Amino acid sequence: MKLSTLQEIRYGYQPKLPPALRGTISGITAETGGATESVADRKELQEIFPHTYGKPIVTLQPRGTNESSGKKRTVGVILSGGQAPGGHNVVAGLYDALKAANSTNVLLGFLGGPGGLVDDKKIEITDEIINRFRNTGGFDIIGSGRTKIETPEQFAAARQTCLNNNLDALVVIGGDDSNTNAALLAEYFLDKGDALQVIGVPKTIDGDLKNEYIEASFGFDTATRTYSELIGNIARDANSAKKYWHFIKLMGRSASHIALECALQTQPSWCIISEEVEAKKQTLNQVVAEIADVVCHRASKGENFGVVLVPEGLIEFIPEMSELISQINDLLADKAGEFAALPAGEEQVEWLTAALSPEVTGVFAALPRDIQLQLLMDRDPHGNVQVSRIETEKLLIAMVQGELEERSKKQLCPGSFSALNHFFGYEGRCAFPTNFDADYTYSLGYNAFVLIASGLTGYLSSIRRISRPADEWVAGGIPLTMMMNLEQRHGSRKPVIRKALVELDGAPFKYFASHRSEWARQTSFVYPGAIQYYGPPELSDTPTMTLRLEQGESL
Ligand code: FBP
């Protein structure tokens, strides 16, 4: 028998499309609803986006005739920001739709993210290339990058690349920051009088690019299942050896959706949700005390082991830390030259300590030196702290250890505490997409082309009703400006897509909150095992618990 790899077998997987996208592209038309508004700062955003603000929501229907769908087109595509499983299938769906509309259409992939557009570095996607990437993880087909197109020169260069390549449209596959860039480009091109369309595709494992019309960002499903498999394996190890506490930091730069979904899937001893910490205005010491309570309770039953999930973005949600970080951000933006002139390390810490306001100096001073230095590391091009490089899980272990020692001295906590730290992030970003992500991303890409063929610009590709089988999925688009507000970035207020954080009155958090004390008191681990690509649909095709709960389904 010839042996095949999963990779070879997955090339042959045929992703499912929503019913509206199954017929010929000329037979799909866009139905528009009423005008839309941004989530906040309406007046200012209307002024920043005079051409694209307020456009209607669009639903694609398999009826009528789109006379211009077969017109010859050249389309560019960019993969932007952090990798997320399914990116290759967005490109595959886009490619297949574009070729189905007119076999002479051309798809250009810009290399290494938005920087490839600015520098005009690209390849033409062909059958031969795309067939080696169908249903696979990663962004390696054309690479990705985090370049932010923000200076007038970068906008002009991006436009010049589009003109040089006779582009009709550009598809930006990215998260909130990248799609903010897509919105700005769409507006810029219209302002210049170009007929160049821009369509965004909602990507990010973080799951924070969503609303009523974007029910999930792609990659979240696969990434959380990958982490949950690993957490389950660790939990089982903990339950076997019964001697370690495992502190597991999980990716998700701001929102705690990943930690929450993994908690729902694995039922750990404890899971911190950053949004709750912020809402309760908890201090770092209070977060630590809660974990210590769980450790002591379990120790009283002789269970000196457990699993604690820590969302990557926690540090920015603890009010005292958030104020500290915001002051550091402003100082690094305003006095960048002064700061850069200092030798890295001690002197930078001293300079900063002197420049901070008295309210946060103590908070900064109380942090271990490693964490102080991690807070000073370069911001990403969008001005974000690189939280994946701040070792919150180690900070928590050290602080919980200290708290337990104090309690032990007062005979308040029995048992031993031996902790190990883990960080799961990059492990999940390039996994083979689940069937859900493979279908969803292929549909998003296919849909993006149909939005282009419908003459739209400044839209985000939207597939709805995705907690249901693909036969019930609804295809369409929502205007990018609808998701925007103004936020402080690099020291000034900028238009950005608002991140969707965990809602404390939402069904996923409520379900978690009503079960967590039981999971803390009594070992309740669930071991989800590996992602299933074939087999019974209830194992291979079910969407995340977050999505099902958000859509009103029961678990
Ligand atoms: P996107 O928002 O671009 O999708 O990236 C999300 C993410 O994976 C975060 O979870 C993580 O904090 C960050 O990227 C890491 O960035 P980098 O890949 O640059 O180290």
Coordinates of C-alpha atoms and ligand atoms in Angstrom, one line a residue:
M1 CA 0.0 0.0 0.0
K2 CA 1.3 3.4 -0.9
L3 CA 1.8 5.6 2.2
S4 CA 0.5 9.2 2.0
T5 CA 1.2 12.1 4.3
L6 CA -1.7 14.1 5.8
Q7 CA -0.4 17.0 3.7
E8 CA -0.8 15.0 0.5
I9 CA -4.3 13.8 1.5
R10 CA -5.4 17.3 2.5
Y11 CA -4.5 18.7 -0.9
G12 CA -7.5 16.8 -2.2
Y13 CA -10.0 18.0 0.4
Q14 CA -12.8 20.0 -1.3
P15 CA -13.9 22.9 0.9
K16 CA -17.6 23.6 1.2
L17 CA -19.1 26.9 0.0
P18 CA -22.3 28.7 1.1
P19 CA -25.2 28.0 -1.2
A20 CA -25.2 31.6 -2.7
L21 CA -21.6 31.0 -4.0
R22 CA -22.2 27.6 -5.6
G23 CA -23.5 28.7 -9.0
T24 CA -21.8 30.6 -11.8
I25 CA -20.4 33.9 -10.6
S26 CA -22.3 35.9 -13.3
G27 CA -25.5 34.6 -11.6
I28 CA -24.6 36.1 -8.1
T29 CA -25.8 39.6 -7.3
A30 CA -25.3 41.9 -4.3
E31 CA -28.3 43.0 -2.4
T32 CA -27.8 46.1 -0.2
G33 CA -29.3 47.1 3.1
G34 CA -29.5 50.5 4.7
A35 CA -26.6 52.9 5.5
T36 CA -24.3 52.0 8.4
E37 CA -22.5 53.9 11.2
S38 CA -19.1 53.4 12.8
V39 CA -19.1 51.9 16.3
A40 CA -18.0 55.3 17.8
D41 CA -16.6 58.7 16.9
R42 CA -18.9 59.0 13.9
K43 CA -18.4 62.6 13.0
E44 CA -14.6 62.4 13.0
L45 CA -14.6 59.1 11.0
Q46 CA -17.0 60.6 8.5
E47 CA -14.4 63.3 7.9
I48 CA -11.5 60.9 7.7
F49 CA -13.4 58.5 5.3
P50 CA -15.6 60.9 3.1
H51 CA -15.8 58.3 0.3
T52 CA -16.3 55.1 2.1
Y53 CA -18.0 55.9 5.4
G54 CA -21.6 54.7 5.9
K55 CA -21.9 52.2 3.0
P56 CA -24.6 49.6 3.3
I57 CA -24.3 46.0 4.4
V58 CA -24.3 43.6 1.4
T59 CA -25.8 40.1 1.1
L60 CA -24.9 38.0 -2.0
Q61 CA -27.8 36.3 -3.7
P62 CA -27.7 33.5 -6.2
R63 CA -30.1 35.3 -8.6
G64 CA -30.1 38.0 -11.2
T65 CA -27.2 38.7 -13.6
N66 CA -23.9 40.4 -12.9
E67 CA -23.0 41.6 -16.4
S68 CA -19.5 42.7 -15.5
S69 CA -18.4 39.6 -13.5
G70 CA -16.5 38.1 -16.5
K71 CA -14.6 41.3 -17.3
K72 CA -10.8 40.6 -17.3
R73 CA -9.3 41.5 -13.9
T74 CA -5.9 41.6 -12.2
V75 CA -6.2 41.2 -8.4
G76 CA -3.5 41.5 -5.8
V77 CA -3.5 39.7 -2.5
I78 CA -1.6 40.3 0.8
L79 CA -1.3 38.1 3.9
S80 CA -0.8 40.5 6.8
G81 CA 0.2 40.2 10.4
G82 CA 0.4 37.0 12.5
Q83 CA -0.1 33.6 10.8
A84 CA -3.5 32.0 11.2
P85 CA -4.6 28.5 10.0
G86 CA -6.5 28.8 6.7
G87 CA -4.7 31.7 5.1
H88 CA -3.7 29.5 2.1
N89 CA -7.3 28.6 1.6
V90 CA -8.4 32.2 1.4
V91 CA -5.9 32.6 -1.4
A92 CA -7.2 29.3 -3.0
G93 CA -10.8 30.4 -2.8
L94 CA -10.0 33.8 -4.3
Y95 CA -8.0 32.2 -7.0
D96 CA -10.7 29.7 -7.9
A97 CA -13.4 32.3 -8.1
L98 CA -11.2 34.7 -10.1
K99 CA -10.4 31.9 -12.6
A100 CA -14.0 30.7 -12.7
A101 CA -15.1 34.2 -13.6
N102 CA -12.6 34.6 -16.4
S103 CA -9.7 32.1 -17.0
T104 CA -7.5 34.9 -18.2
N105 CA -7.8 36.8 -14.9
V106 CA -4.5 37.2 -12.9
L107 CA -3.8 36.9 -9.2
L108 CA -0.7 38.5 -7.9
G109 CA 0.6 37.6 -4.4
F110 CA 2.6 40.4 -2.8
L111 CA 5.5 39.0 -0.8
G112 CA 6.1 39.4 2.9
G113 CA 2.9 41.4 3.8
P114 CA 2.1 45.0 3.1
G115 CA 5.8 45.7 2.7
G116 CA 5.6 43.7 -0.6
L117 CA 3.0 46.0 -1.9
V118 CA 5.1 49.1 -1.0
D119 CA 8.2 47.6 -2.7
D120 CA 6.3 45.9 -5.6
K121 CA 7.6 42.4 -4.7
K122 CA 5.2 39.8 -6.0
I123 CA 4.6 36.5 -7.7
E124 CA 1.8 35.4 -10.0
I125 CA -0.2 32.7 -8.4
T126 CA -0.7 29.7 -10.8
D127 CA -2.4 26.3 -10.6
E128 CA 1.0 24.7 -10.0
I129 CA 1.6 27.0 -7.0
I130 CA -1.8 27.0 -5.4
N131 CA -2.2 23.2 -5.6
R132 CA 0.8 22.8 -3.3
F133 CA -0.9 24.9 -0.6
R134 CA -4.6 24.0 -0.6
N135 CA -5.9 23.1 2.9
T136 CA -2.5 23.6 4.5
G137 CA -1.5 25.8 7.4
G138 CA 1.0 28.7 7.3
F139 CA 1.4 31.8 5.2
D140 CA 4.4 30.6 3.4
I141 CA 2.8 30.7 -0.1
I142 CA 3.7 34.4 -0.2
G143 CA 4.8 35.2 3.4
S144 CA 3.4 37.8 5.8
G145 CA 4.6 40.9 7.6
R146 CA 3.5 43.7 9.9
T147 CA 4.6 46.8 7.9
K148 CA 2.0 49.5 8.6
I149 CA 1.3 51.7 5.5
E150 CA 1.1 55.1 7.2
T151 CA 3.4 57.7 5.7
P152 CA 2.4 59.7 2.6
E153 CA 5.4 58.1 0.8
Q154 CA 4.2 54.5 1.7
F155 CA 0.6 55.3 0.4
A156 CA 2.0 56.7 -2.8
A157 CA 4.3 53.7 -3.3
A158 CA 1.5 51.3 -2.6
R159 CA -0.7 53.1 -5.2
Q160 CA 2.2 53.2 -7.7
T161 CA 2.6 49.4 -7.4
C162 CA -1.1 48.9 -8.1
L163 CA -0.9 51.2 -11.1
N164 CA 2.3 49.6 -12.4
N165 CA 0.6 46.1 -12.2
N166 CA -2.8 47.3 -13.6
L167 CA -4.5 46.1 -10.5
D168 CA -8.3 46.2 -10.5
A169 CA -8.5 45.2 -6.8
L170 CA -6.5 44.4 -3.8
V171 CA -7.4 41.8 -1.1
V172 CA -5.9 42.3 2.4
I173 CA -6.1 39.2 4.6
G174 CA -5.4 40.5 8.1
G175 CA -6.5 41.3 11.6
D176 CA -7.8 44.6 13.1
D177 CA -4.7 46.6 12.3
S178 CA -4.3 45.2 8.8
N179 CA -7.9 45.8 7.9
T180 CA -7.6 49.3 9.3
N181 CA -4.9 49.7 6.7
A182 CA -7.3 48.2 4.1
A183 CA -9.9 50.8 4.9
L184 CA -7.4 53.6 4.7
L185 CA -6.1 52.3 1.3
A186 CA -9.7 52.0 -0.1
E187 CA -10.3 55.7 0.9
Y188 CA -7.0 56.8 -0.5
F189 CA -7.5 55.2 -3.9
L190 CA -11.0 56.8 -4.2
D191 CA -9.5 60.1 -3.2
K192 CA -7.0 59.8 -6.0
G193 CA -9.8 59.0 -8.4
D194 CA -8.6 55.4 -9.0
A195 CA -11.0 52.6 -9.8
L196 CA -9.0 50.4 -7.5
Q197 CA -11.1 48.3 -5.1
V198 CA -9.9 47.0 -1.7
I199 CA -11.5 44.1 0.1
G200 CA -10.5 42.8 3.6
V201 CA -10.7 39.3 5.0
P202 CA -11.0 38.8 8.8
K203 CA -8.0 36.8 10.0
T204 CA -6.6 36.4 13.5
I205 CA -6.2 33.5 15.9
D206 CA -7.0 36.0 18.6
G207 CA -10.7 35.9 17.7
D208 CA -11.1 39.6 18.4
L209 CA -12.1 40.8 14.9
K210 CA -15.8 40.0 15.1
N211 CA -19.3 41.5 15.4
E212 CA -22.8 40.5 14.4
Y213 CA -21.7 40.1 10.7
I214 CA -18.2 38.7 11.2
E215 CA -19.1 35.9 13.5
A216 CA -15.5 34.6 13.8
S217 CA -12.1 35.5 12.5
F218 CA -10.5 32.6 10.8
G219 CA -7.8 30.6 12.5
F220 CA -9.3 30.8 15.9
D221 CA -11.0 27.4 15.6
T222 CA -7.8 25.6 14.6
A223 CA -5.5 27.4 17.0
T224 CA -7.7 26.9 20.0
R225 CA -8.1 23.2 19.2
T226 CA -4.3 22.8 18.9
Y227 CA -3.7 24.5 22.2
S228 CA -6.5 22.5 23.9
E229 CA -5.0 19.3 22.7
L230 CA -1.7 20.3 24.3
I231 CA -3.4 21.6 27.5
G232 CA -5.3 18.4 27.8
N233 CA -2.1 16.4 27.5
I234 CA -0.4 18.5 30.2
A235 CA -3.5 18.2 32.4
R236 CA -3.3 14.4 32.1
D237 CA 0.3 14.5 32.9
A238 CA -0.4 16.6 36.0
N239 CA -3.2 14.3 37.0
S240 CA -0.8 11.3 36.6
A241 CA 2.2 12.6 38.4
K242 CA 0.3 14.8 40.9
K243 CA 3.3 17.0 41.6
Y244 CA 3.2 20.0 39.4
W245 CA 1.2 23.1 38.9
H246 CA 1.4 24.1 35.2
F247 CA 1.0 27.8 34.3
I248 CA 0.2 28.1 30.6
K249 CA 0.2 31.4 28.9
L250 CA -2.0 31.4 25.8
M251 CA -1.7 33.8 22.8
G252 CA -4.2 36.5 22.2
R253 CA -2.5 39.9 22.3
S254 CA -5.5 41.7 23.9
A255 CA -8.7 39.7 24.2
S256 CA -8.9 36.5 26.2
H257 CA -11.1 34.6 23.7
I258 CA -8.4 32.0 23.2
A259 CA -7.9 31.4 26.9
L260 CA -11.7 31.3 27.4
E261 CA -12.3 28.8 24.5
C262 CA -9.4 26.6 25.8
A263 CA -10.9 26.7 29.3
L264 CA -14.3 25.6 27.9
Q265 CA -12.6 22.7 26.0
T266 CA -10.3 21.5 28.8
Q267 CA -11.9 22.6 32.2
P268 CA -8.6 23.7 33.9
S269 CA -8.2 24.3 37.7
W270 CA -8.2 28.1 37.0
C271 CA -8.3 30.4 34.0
I272 CA -7.8 34.2 34.2
I273 CA -10.0 36.3 31.9
S274 CA -8.3 39.7 31.4
E275 CA -11.6 41.5 30.6
E276 CA -13.0 40.4 34.0
V277 CA -9.8 41.5 35.8
E278 CA -10.2 44.9 34.2
A279 CA -13.9 45.2 35.0
K280 CA -13.3 44.3 38.6
K281 CA -10.4 46.7 38.7
Q282 CA -8.2 44.0 40.2
T283 CA -4.6 44.6 41.2
L284 CA -1.9 42.2 40.3
N285 CA -1.8 41.1 44.0
Q286 CA -5.5 40.3 43.9
V287 CA -5.1 38.2 40.7
V288 CA -2.3 36.3 42.5
A289 CA -4.4 35.9 45.7
E290 CA -7.2 34.2 43.7
I291 CA -4.8 31.7 42.2
A292 CA -3.3 31.1 45.7
D293 CA -6.8 30.4 47.1
V294 CA -7.3 27.6 44.5
V295 CA -3.8 26.2 45.2
C296 CA -4.5 26.1 48.9
H297 CA -7.9 24.6 48.5
R298 CA -6.6 21.8 46.4
A299 CA -3.6 21.4 48.7
S300 CA -6.1 20.9 51.6
K301 CA -7.3 17.8 49.7
G302 CA -3.8 16.6 49.1
E303 CA -3.9 17.7 45.4
N304 CA -0.7 19.6 44.9
F305 CA -1.2 19.9 41.2
G306 CA -3.3 21.8 38.7
V307 CA -3.4 23.8 35.5
V308 CA -3.8 27.6 35.3
L309 CA -4.5 29.3 32.0
V310 CA -3.1 32.8 31.6
P311 CA -4.2 35.1 28.7
E312 CA -1.3 36.7 26.9
G313 CA -2.7 40.2 27.1
L314 CA -3.4 40.1 30.9
I315 CA -0.8 42.6 31.8
E316 CA -2.5 45.4 29.9
F317 CA -5.8 44.8 31.6
I318 CA -4.7 45.1 35.2
P319 CA -5.6 48.8 35.7
E320 CA -2.4 49.8 37.5
M321 CA -0.3 48.0 34.8
S322 CA -2.4 49.5 32.0
E323 CA -1.7 53.0 33.3
L324 CA 2.0 52.1 33.6
I325 CA 2.1 50.8 30.0
S326 CA 0.2 53.8 28.6
Q327 CA 2.7 56.2 30.3
I328 CA 5.6 54.1 29.0
N329 CA 4.1 54.1 25.5
D330 CA 3.7 57.9 25.5
L331 CA 7.2 58.5 26.9
L332 CA 8.7 56.1 24.3
A333 CA 6.8 57.9 21.5
D334 CA 7.5 61.5 22.7
K335 CA 11.1 61.0 23.7
A336 CA 12.1 58.2 21.4
G337 CA 15.5 59.8 20.6
E338 CA 16.4 60.4 24.2
F339 CA 15.5 56.8 25.1
A340 CA 17.3 55.3 22.1
A341 CA 20.5 57.1 23.0
L342 CA 20.7 55.3 26.4
P343 CA 22.5 51.9 26.6
A344 CA 19.9 49.1 26.8
G345 CA 19.2 47.8 30.3
E346 CA 19.8 49.5 33.7
E347 CA 20.1 53.0 32.5
Q348 CA 16.9 52.8 30.5
V349 CA 15.1 51.5 33.6
E350 CA 16.5 54.4 35.7
W351 CA 15.6 57.0 33.0
L352 CA 12.0 55.7 32.9
T353 CA 11.6 55.4 36.6
A354 CA 12.5 59.1 36.9
A355 CA 10.1 60.1 34.0
L356 CA 7.0 58.1 35.2
S357 CA 4.3 59.8 37.3
P358 CA 4.5 59.1 41.1
E359 CA 1.3 57.0 40.9
V360 CA 2.9 54.3 38.7
T361 CA 6.6 54.5 39.8
G362 CA 5.9 52.1 42.7
V363 CA 4.1 49.7 40.4
F364 CA 7.1 49.7 38.0
A365 CA 9.6 49.4 40.8
A366 CA 7.9 46.4 42.3
L367 CA 8.3 44.4 39.1
P368 CA 11.2 41.9 38.7
R369 CA 13.9 43.4 36.5
D370 CA 13.2 40.9 33.7
I371 CA 9.6 42.1 33.4
Q372 CA 10.7 45.8 33.6
L373 CA 13.0 45.2 30.6
Q374 CA 10.4 43.3 28.7
L375 CA 8.0 46.2 29.1
L376 CA 10.6 48.4 27.4
M377 CA 11.1 46.3 24.3
D378 CA 10.2 47.8 20.9
R379 CA 6.5 48.3 20.1
D380 CA 5.2 46.6 17.0
P381 CA 4.7 48.8 13.9
H382 CA 1.1 49.5 15.1
G383 CA 2.4 50.8 18.5
N384 CA 1.3 47.7 20.4
V385 CA 3.4 46.3 23.3
Q386 CA 4.7 42.9 22.2
V387 CA 2.9 41.0 24.9
S388 CA 4.0 37.6 23.6
R389 CA 7.5 38.5 24.8
I390 CA 6.4 39.5 28.4
E391 CA 6.7 36.4 30.6
T392 CA 3.5 36.9 32.6
E393 CA 3.3 33.2 33.4
K394 CA 6.7 33.4 35.1
L395 CA 5.8 36.6 37.0
L396 CA 2.6 34.9 38.3
I397 CA 4.4 31.8 39.4
A398 CA 7.0 33.9 41.3
M399 CA 4.2 36.0 43.0
V400 CA 2.0 33.0 43.8
Q401 CA 5.1 31.3 45.3
G402 CA 5.7 34.4 47.5
E403 CA 2.1 34.6 48.6
L404 CA 2.0 30.9 49.5
E405 CA 5.2 31.3 51.6
E406 CA 3.5 34.1 53.5
R407 CA 0.4 32.0 54.0
S408 CA 2.4 28.9 55.1
K409 CA 4.2 31.0 57.7
K410 CA 0.7 31.8 59.2
Q411 CA -0.3 28.1 58.8
L412 CA -2.9 29.2 56.3
C413 CA -1.9 26.9 53.5
P414 CA -0.8 23.3 53.6
G415 CA 1.0 21.4 50.9
S416 CA 3.8 22.0 48.4
F417 CA 3.8 24.2 45.3
S418 CA 6.1 23.2 42.4
A419 CA 5.2 25.1 39.2
L420 CA 6.2 24.8 35.6
N421 CA 5.6 27.4 32.9
H422 CA 4.5 27.1 29.3
F423 CA 3.6 29.4 26.5
F424 CA 1.4 28.2 23.6
G425 CA 1.1 30.6 20.7
Y426 CA 3.3 29.9 17.7
E427 CA 2.5 26.2 18.0
G428 CA -1.1 26.8 16.8
R429 CA -0.8 29.5 14.2
C430 CA 0.3 27.3 11.3
A431 CA -1.5 24.0 12.1
F432 CA -3.4 22.3 9.2
P433 CA -6.8 24.1 9.3
T434 CA -9.7 22.2 10.7
N435 CA -12.5 21.3 8.3
F436 CA -14.3 24.3 9.8
D437 CA -11.4 26.7 9.1
A438 CA -10.7 25.1 5.7
D439 CA -14.3 25.6 4.6
Y440 CA -14.7 29.1 6.2
T441 CA -11.4 30.5 4.7
Y442 CA -12.1 29.1 1.2
S443 CA -15.5 30.7 1.4
L444 CA -14.1 34.0 2.6
G445 CA -11.6 34.1 -0.3
Y446 CA -14.2 33.0 -2.9
N447 CA -16.6 35.6 -1.5
A448 CA -14.0 38.3 -1.6
F449 CA -13.8 37.9 -5.4
V450 CA -17.5 38.0 -5.8
L451 CA -17.5 41.3 -3.8
I452 CA -14.9 42.6 -6.2
A453 CA -17.0 41.5 -9.2
S454 CA -19.9 43.3 -7.6
G455 CA -17.9 46.6 -7.8
L456 CA -17.5 47.0 -4.0
T457 CA -14.6 48.6 -2.2
G458 CA -13.8 49.2 1.5
Y459 CA -15.6 46.0 2.5
L460 CA -14.8 43.1 4.7
S461 CA -15.7 39.6 3.4
S462 CA -18.4 38.2 5.6
I463 CA -19.8 34.7 5.9
R464 CA -22.6 34.3 8.4
R465 CA -24.5 31.6 10.2
I466 CA -21.2 29.7 10.5
S467 CA -22.2 27.7 13.6
R468 CA -24.6 25.9 11.3
P469 CA -23.6 23.5 8.5
A470 CA -22.2 25.2 5.3
D471 CA -25.5 24.6 3.5
E472 CA -27.0 27.3 5.7
W473 CA -24.1 29.8 5.4
V474 CA -24.9 33.3 4.2
A475 CA -22.4 35.3 2.1
G476 CA -21.9 39.0 1.9
G477 CA -19.8 42.0 3.0
I478 CA -19.7 44.7 5.6
P479 CA -18.2 48.2 5.3
L480 CA -14.9 48.4 7.1
T481 CA -15.7 51.8 8.5
M482 CA -18.6 50.3 10.4
M483 CA -16.1 48.5 12.8
M484 CA -14.0 51.6 13.5
N485 CA -13.4 54.1 16.2
L486 CA -10.5 56.4 17.3
E487 CA -7.8 55.2 19.6
Q488 CA -4.6 56.5 21.1
R489 CA -1.7 55.1 19.1
H490 CA 1.9 56.4 19.1
G491 CA 0.8 59.4 21.1
S492 CA -2.1 60.5 19.0
R493 CA -5.7 59.5 18.2
K494 CA -6.0 57.3 15.1
P495 CA -8.8 55.5 13.3
V496 CA -8.7 51.8 14.0
I497 CA -11.0 48.8 13.9
R498 CA -12.3 48.3 17.5
K499 CA -11.2 45.0 19.0
A500 CA -14.0 42.7 20.1
L501 CA -13.1 41.7 23.7
V502 CA -14.7 39.0 25.8
E503 CA -18.1 40.2 26.8
L504 CA -18.8 39.4 30.5
D505 CA -22.5 39.3 29.8
G506 CA -22.0 37.0 26.8
A507 CA -22.9 33.3 26.8
P508 CA -19.3 31.9 26.6
F509 CA -18.1 33.8 29.7
K510 CA -21.3 33.1 31.6
Y511 CA -21.0 29.4 30.9
F512 CA -17.4 29.5 32.1
A513 CA -18.2 31.6 35.2
S514 CA -20.9 29.2 36.3
H515 CA -18.6 26.2 36.1
R516 CA -15.1 27.5 37.1
S517 CA -15.4 27.0 40.9
E518 CA -16.4 23.4 40.4
W519 CA -13.4 22.9 38.1
A520 CA -11.2 24.6 40.7
R521 CA -12.5 22.5 43.6
Q522 CA -12.7 19.2 41.9
T523 CA -10.3 17.9 39.2
S524 CA -12.5 18.1 36.1
F525 CA -10.0 18.0 33.2
V526 CA -11.3 17.2 29.8
Y527 CA -8.8 15.8 27.3
P528 CA -9.8 16.9 23.8
G529 CA -7.1 15.0 21.9
A530 CA -5.9 15.8 18.4
I531 CA -7.8 17.6 15.7
Q532 CA -9.8 15.2 13.5
Y533 CA -9.8 15.9 9.8
Y534 CA -11.8 12.8 8.8
G535 CA -14.5 10.7 10.5
P536 CA -17.8 11.5 12.1
P537 CA -18.8 15.1 11.6
E538 CA -19.5 15.6 15.3
L539 CA -15.8 15.1 15.8
S540 CA -14.4 16.7 12.7
D541 CA -16.7 19.5 11.7
T542 CA -18.0 21.1 14.9
P543 CA -17.2 24.8 15.4
T544 CA -15.8 26.2 18.7
M545 CA -17.8 26.2 21.9
T546 CA -17.5 30.0 21.9
L547 CA -19.2 30.3 18.5
R548 CA -21.9 27.8 19.4
L549 CA -22.7 29.5 22.7
E550 CA -22.6 33.0 21.0
Q551 CA -25.1 31.7 18.4
G552 CA -27.5 30.6 21.1
E553 CA -26.7 26.9 20.8
S554 CA -26.4 24.6 23.7
L555 CA -23.2 22.5 24.4
Ligands
FBP1 P1 -2.6 39.2 14.4 O1 -3.4 40.1 15.3 O2 -1.8 39.9 13.4 O3 -3.5 38.1 13.9 O4 -1.5 38.5 15.4 C1 -1.9 37.9 16.6 C2 -0.8 37.3 17.3 O5 -0.7 35.9 17.0 C3 -1.0 37.5 18.8 O6 -1.7 36.5 19.4 C4 0.4 37.6 19.3 O7 0.5 38.4 20.4 C5 1.1 38.3 18.1 O8 0.4 37.9 17.0 C6 2.6 37.8 18.0 O9 3.2 38.6 17.0 P2 4.5 38.2 16.2 O10 4.1 37.1 15.3 O11 4.9 39.4 15.5 O12 5.5 37.7 17.2

